[in-house]
Short mmCIF file of C-alpha atoms in Angstrom, two decimals:
data_model
loop_
_atom_site.label_atom_id
_atom_site.label_comp_id
_atom_site.label_asym_id
_atom_site.label_seq_id
_atom_site.Cartn_x
_atom_site.Cartn_y
_atom_site.Cartn_z
CA MET A 1 94.48 80.03 12.90
CA VAL A 2 94.59 82.38 9.94
CA ILE A 3 97.25 83.81 7.63
CA PRO A 4 97.10 87.05 5.60
CA ALA A 5 95.50 86.67 2.17
CA THR A 6 97.66 89.50 0.81
CA LEU A 7 101.37 90.27 0.81
CA ALA A 8 102.97 92.81 3.15
CA ALA A 9 99.84 92.81 5.30
CA GLY A 10 101.63 94.43 8.24
CA THR A 11 101.78 91.54 10.68
CA TRP A 12 105.04 92.64 12.31
CA GLN A 13 103.20 94.50 15.06
CA THR A 14 101.60 93.71 18.41
CA HIS A 15 98.04 94.15 17.11
CA PHE A 16 96.63 93.60 13.65
CA ARG A 17 93.12 94.46 12.48
CA ALA A 18 91.79 92.85 9.31
CA LYS A 19 88.56 92.16 7.45
CA PRO A 20 87.55 88.50 7.01
CA GLU A 21 88.23 88.69 3.28
CA ASP A 22 91.83 89.70 4.02
CA LEU A 23 92.56 86.39 5.75
CA LEU A 24 92.79 82.72 4.79
CA LYS A 25 91.89 79.92 7.17
CA VAL A 26 94.61 77.54 8.28
CA PRO A 27 93.12 74.08 8.95
CA HIS A 28 93.31 73.00 12.59
CA CYS A 29 95.05 69.75 11.66
CA LEU A 30 98.37 71.55 11.15
CA THR A 31 101.06 71.97 13.78
CA VAL A 32 102.47 75.44 14.43
CA GLU A 33 105.62 74.45 12.55
CA GLN A 34 103.65 73.36 9.49
CA ALA A 35 101.36 76.40 9.58
CA ALA A 36 104.34 78.76 9.67
CA VAL A 37 105.82 77.54 6.40
CA PHE A 38 103.27 75.57 4.40
CA SER A 39 101.97 78.40 2.20
CA VAL A 40 105.39 79.47 0.87
CA ASN A 41 107.91 76.69 0.14
CA PRO A 42 105.42 73.80 -0.19
CA GLY A 43 103.17 76.15 -2.15
CA THR A 44 105.99 76.99 -4.57
CA ALA A 45 106.70 73.30 -5.16
CA TYR A 46 102.97 72.66 -5.60
CA ARG A 47 102.55 75.38 -8.22
CA MET A 48 105.64 74.48 -10.24
CA LEU A 49 104.61 70.83 -10.45
CA SER A 50 101.05 71.82 -11.38
CA ASP A 51 101.18 74.86 -13.65
CA PHE A 52 103.79 74.43 -16.38
CA CYS A 53 103.26 71.06 -18.04
CA GLU A 54 101.08 67.98 -17.84
CA LEU A 55 103.02 65.54 -15.67
CA LYS A 56 102.05 61.89 -15.59
CA PRO A 57 103.21 58.97 -13.41
CA GLY A 58 106.70 57.94 -14.48
CA ASP A 59 107.70 61.33 -15.91
CA VAL A 60 111.14 62.72 -15.06
CA VAL A 61 111.73 66.11 -13.41
CA LEU A 62 115.15 67.72 -12.96
CA GLN A 63 115.89 70.28 -10.26
CA ASN A 64 118.98 72.05 -8.96
CA GLY A 65 119.41 73.49 -5.47
CA SER A 66 117.75 70.31 -4.23
CA ASN A 67 118.76 70.92 -0.63
CA SER A 68 116.82 74.21 -0.51
CA ALA A 69 113.46 74.28 1.27
CA VAL A 70 111.54 74.27 -2.03
CA GLY A 71 113.77 71.48 -3.33
CA ILE A 72 113.15 69.33 -0.27
CA TYR A 73 109.39 69.81 -0.52
CA LEU A 74 109.50 68.81 -4.17
CA VAL A 75 111.48 65.69 -3.27
CA ILE A 76 109.10 64.59 -0.51
CA SER A 77 105.83 65.56 -2.20
CA GLN A 78 106.04 64.07 -5.66
CA LEU A 79 102.30 63.38 -5.84
CA PHE A 80 100.93 66.95 -5.85
CA ARG A 81 99.24 66.99 -9.23
CA PHE A 82 98.31 63.31 -9.16
CA CYS A 83 96.67 63.72 -5.76
CA ILE A 84 94.39 66.46 -7.10
CA GLN A 85 93.23 64.10 -9.82
CA CYS A 86 92.78 61.16 -7.42
CA SER A 87 91.25 62.82 -4.35
CA SER A 88 88.78 59.94 -3.99
CA MET A 89 91.55 57.39 -3.46
CA ALA A 90 91.98 55.83 -0.04
CA PRO A 91 94.87 57.35 1.98
CA VAL A 92 96.99 54.20 1.69
CA ASP A 93 96.46 54.06 -2.07
CA ARG A 94 97.31 57.72 -2.40
CA TYR A 95 100.51 57.20 -0.42
CA LEU A 96 101.50 54.33 -2.69
CA ALA A 97 100.68 56.48 -5.72
CA SER A 98 103.11 59.11 -4.45
CA ARG A 99 105.93 56.59 -4.48
CA ILE A 100 105.52 55.90 -8.20
CA PHE A 101 104.44 59.31 -9.42
CA LEU A 102 107.55 61.14 -10.58
CA PHE A 103 111.22 60.36 -10.98
CA VAL A 104 113.10 63.40 -9.65
CA VAL A 105 116.73 64.12 -10.55
CA ASN A 106 118.17 66.17 -7.69
CA LEU A 107 121.32 68.20 -8.30
CA PHE A 108 123.36 69.66 -5.45
CA ARG A 109 126.69 71.43 -5.23
CA GLU A 110 129.76 69.34 -4.50
CA ARG A 111 130.89 69.77 -0.90
CA THR A 112 134.41 70.67 0.22
CA THR A 113 135.10 67.04 1.17
CA SER A 114 134.06 63.78 -0.44
CA GLN A 115 132.45 62.75 2.85
CA GLY A 116 130.40 65.95 2.85
CA THR A 117 129.23 65.21 -0.69
CA GLU A 118 128.19 61.69 0.27
CA ASP A 119 126.44 62.96 3.40
CA MET A 120 124.37 65.37 1.31
CA ARG A 121 123.54 62.64 -1.18
CA SER A 122 122.43 60.33 1.63
CA THR A 123 120.31 63.07 3.18
CA LEU A 124 118.46 63.76 -0.07
CA LEU A 125 117.93 60.05 -0.70
CA SER A 126 116.54 59.67 2.82
CA TYR A 127 113.91 62.29 1.98
CA GLY A 128 112.80 60.28 -1.04
CA ALA A 129 114.97 61.53 -3.91
CA THR A 130 115.05 59.20 -6.91
CA TRP A 131 118.59 60.29 -7.78
CA ALA A 132 120.89 62.75 -6.00
CA LEU A 133 124.12 63.83 -7.67
CA THR A 134 126.34 66.78 -8.52
CA GLU A 135 126.34 68.54 -11.87
CA THR A 136 129.77 67.06 -12.64
CA GLU A 137 128.41 63.56 -12.04
CA LEU A 138 125.37 64.22 -14.21
CA THR A 139 127.41 65.43 -17.18
CA ASN A 140 129.84 62.50 -16.95
CA LYS A 141 128.49 60.01 -19.49
CA GLU A 142 130.46 57.20 -17.84
CA ASN A 143 128.84 57.78 -14.45
CA PRO A 144 126.40 54.89 -13.78
CA ILE A 145 123.81 57.19 -12.17
CA SER A 146 123.97 59.54 -15.17
CA LYS A 147 123.47 56.58 -17.50
CA GLU A 148 120.46 55.44 -15.50
CA ILE A 149 118.93 58.91 -15.70
CA ARG A 150 119.43 59.10 -19.46
CA GLU A 151 117.70 55.74 -19.85
CA ALA A 152 114.74 56.72 -17.64
CA GLY A 153 113.12 58.76 -20.39
CA PRO A 154 113.00 62.38 -21.56
CA ILE A 155 113.01 65.06 -18.88
CA LYS A 156 109.81 67.07 -19.23
CA LEU A 157 110.36 69.74 -16.57
CA ALA A 158 113.48 71.38 -15.13
CA LEU A 159 113.31 73.68 -12.09
CA ASN A 160 116.11 76.21 -11.70
CA CYS A 161 116.74 78.18 -8.51
CA LEU A 162 120.37 79.04 -9.30
CA GLY A 163 120.30 80.97 -12.57
CA GLY A 164 123.67 81.34 -14.29
CA LYS A 165 125.50 78.49 -16.02
CA PRO A 166 123.69 75.69 -14.13
CA ALA A 167 120.63 76.56 -16.23
CA VAL A 168 122.58 75.65 -19.38
CA THR A 169 123.20 72.15 -18.02
CA GLN A 170 119.51 71.73 -17.33
CA LEU A 171 118.68 72.95 -20.83
CA LYS A 172 120.92 70.29 -22.36
CA PHE A 173 119.17 67.49 -20.49
CA LEU A 174 115.60 68.55 -21.22
CA GLY A 175 113.67 66.39 -23.66
CA GLU A 176 111.95 67.76 -26.74
CA SER A 177 109.29 70.37 -25.89
CA GLY A 178 110.50 70.35 -22.28
CA THR A 179 110.08 73.35 -19.99
CA LEU A 180 112.74 75.14 -17.93
CA VAL A 181 111.22 77.11 -15.04
CA THR A 182 113.46 79.61 -13.24
CA TYR A 183 112.34 80.66 -9.76
CA GLY A 184 115.61 81.88 -8.25
CA ALA A 185 119.03 83.30 -9.08
CA MET A 186 121.30 82.23 -6.24
CA THR A 187 124.44 82.39 -8.41
CA ARG A 188 123.65 86.08 -9.08
CA SER A 189 124.81 85.52 -12.66
CA PRO A 190 122.92 85.85 -15.97
CA MET A 191 121.82 82.71 -17.79
CA PRO A 192 123.83 82.34 -21.05
CA LEU A 193 121.21 80.23 -22.78
CA PRO A 194 121.88 79.13 -26.39
CA ALA A 195 119.20 79.59 -29.04
CA GLY A 196 119.62 76.12 -30.59
CA PRO A 197 117.59 74.11 -28.05
CA MET A 198 114.72 76.58 -28.30
CA ILE A 199 114.73 76.48 -32.11
CA PHE A 200 115.39 72.82 -32.83
CA ARG A 201 113.96 71.11 -29.71
CA ASP A 202 111.13 73.51 -28.89
CA ILE A 203 112.41 74.10 -25.35
CA ARG A 204 110.26 76.56 -23.43
CA LEU A 205 111.58 79.04 -20.85
CA ARG A 206 109.30 80.19 -18.04
CA GLY A 207 109.64 82.05 -14.78
CA PHE A 208 107.83 81.68 -11.48
CA TRP A 209 107.45 84.04 -8.51
CA MET A 210 105.18 82.92 -5.68
CA SER A 211 104.39 86.48 -4.61
CA GLY A 212 103.28 87.29 -8.15
CA TRP A 213 101.05 84.21 -8.22
CA ILE A 214 99.43 85.27 -4.93
CA ARG A 215 98.72 88.75 -6.32
CA ARG A 216 97.23 87.41 -9.57
CA GLU A 217 95.08 84.54 -8.40
CA SER A 218 91.71 84.59 -6.68
CA ARG A 219 91.27 84.14 -2.96
CA SER A 220 89.31 80.93 -3.56
CA LYS A 221 92.15 79.38 -5.59
CA ARG A 222 94.69 80.23 -2.90
CA GLN A 223 92.45 78.77 -0.20
CA ALA A 224 91.97 75.60 -2.26
CA MET A 225 95.75 75.16 -2.52
CA LEU A 226 96.17 75.64 1.23
CA ASN A 227 93.45 73.08 1.91
CA HIS A 228 95.17 70.52 -0.33
CA LEU A 229 98.54 71.11 1.33
CA ALA A 230 97.06 70.95 4.83
CA GLU A 231 95.31 67.66 4.05
CA TRP A 232 98.53 66.10 2.78
CA PHE A 233 100.46 67.27 5.83
CA ALA A 234 97.77 65.89 8.12
CA ARG A 235 97.71 62.51 6.36
CA GLY A 236 101.48 62.22 6.44
CA LEU A 237 101.76 62.29 2.65
CA ILE A 238 104.26 65.11 2.97
CA ARG A 239 106.29 66.24 5.97
CA SER A 240 108.02 69.42 7.02
CA SER A 241 111.52 70.26 5.89
CA PRO A 242 114.02 70.77 8.76
CA SER A 243 113.30 73.78 10.98
CA ILE A 244 114.30 75.24 14.31
CA PHE A 245 112.37 77.48 16.73
CA LEU A 246 113.94 80.61 18.23
CA PRO A 247 112.30 83.24 20.47
CA LEU A 248 111.74 86.63 18.87
CA ASP A 249 114.35 88.34 21.07
CA GLU A 250 117.00 86.14 19.42
CA TRP A 251 116.23 87.64 16.00
CA LYS A 252 119.88 88.55 15.36
CA GLN A 253 120.88 84.91 15.65
CA ALA A 254 117.94 83.97 13.41
CA ILE A 255 119.12 86.35 10.69
CA ALA A 256 122.68 85.06 10.95
CA MET A 257 121.46 81.48 10.63
CA SER A 258 119.25 82.32 7.65
CA THR A 259 121.72 84.42 5.66
CA PHE A 260 122.93 82.72 2.49
CA SER A 261 126.62 81.94 2.40
CA ASP A 262 128.98 79.78 0.38
CA GLN A 263 129.34 77.37 3.28
CA LEU A 264 128.53 73.87 2.12
CA PRO A 265 127.34 71.76 5.05
CA GLY A 266 126.59 68.12 4.46
CA THR A 267 123.11 68.43 5.90
CA ILE A 268 119.95 70.34 4.99
CA LYS A 269 119.95 73.90 6.30
CA GLU A 270 117.23 74.44 8.90
CA LYS A 271 114.56 77.08 8.39
CA VAL A 272 114.29 79.39 11.41
CA ILE A 273 110.81 79.96 12.86
CA LEU A 274 110.46 82.83 15.33
CA THR A 275 108.15 82.29 18.30
CA MET A 276 106.40 85.10 20.17
CA ASP A 277 105.52 83.39 23.44
#
């Protein structure tokens, strides 16, 4: 199997002609489901954990939109950077290392019912989240989970897929010289970020766009990332986020299922994969 090495390669057609240098190899160890998604959402999580600060075992990372595909991959693959540094470790040791690598604070929106909120919390915890809570719970100093997070140590990295006011909350919880990385704007609102944290706490603001990274980086670096991801999928160190297969002629249903809405289900939204059998 191969995937295009460039963006907008023109694969939505019955036949596609390409030069070898325009393609990247997909390792045979991957399932079709894994191969369909592993270069985008897992790749985004991989890059954000690798490129913005030096994370060490025991460091704390904060993310919002934790039930998104990228959020789920970050929850279940907390060893990305550590695994690169410890590639010689035995698989069992590497798996154990993943369990102690990072503490991840996972924020999600409160559901319309208390049961829905608890269902979402349980789902995130089942995927391996260290903590799963709403923004209201995090900012409540009397909340026992919030207290535990504050005592865990300074937050070095915050990942923001929402934009808007949620970014301000993340900014407040970042430790000194922490980094806020924005990779989405689901609230469709500007981020009203105060200057104080940047002046007095040396907070850094960064942005990330996977398509931009693909355009900038060399083919060899992209292939190396895919090889790492494929190995971890094959060894069971990370697993796929929820997905569903639909035949191509049901594309209208696929679009309807994939369209963002303000519905707040208590479970993780499935990614739709179109099949062309």
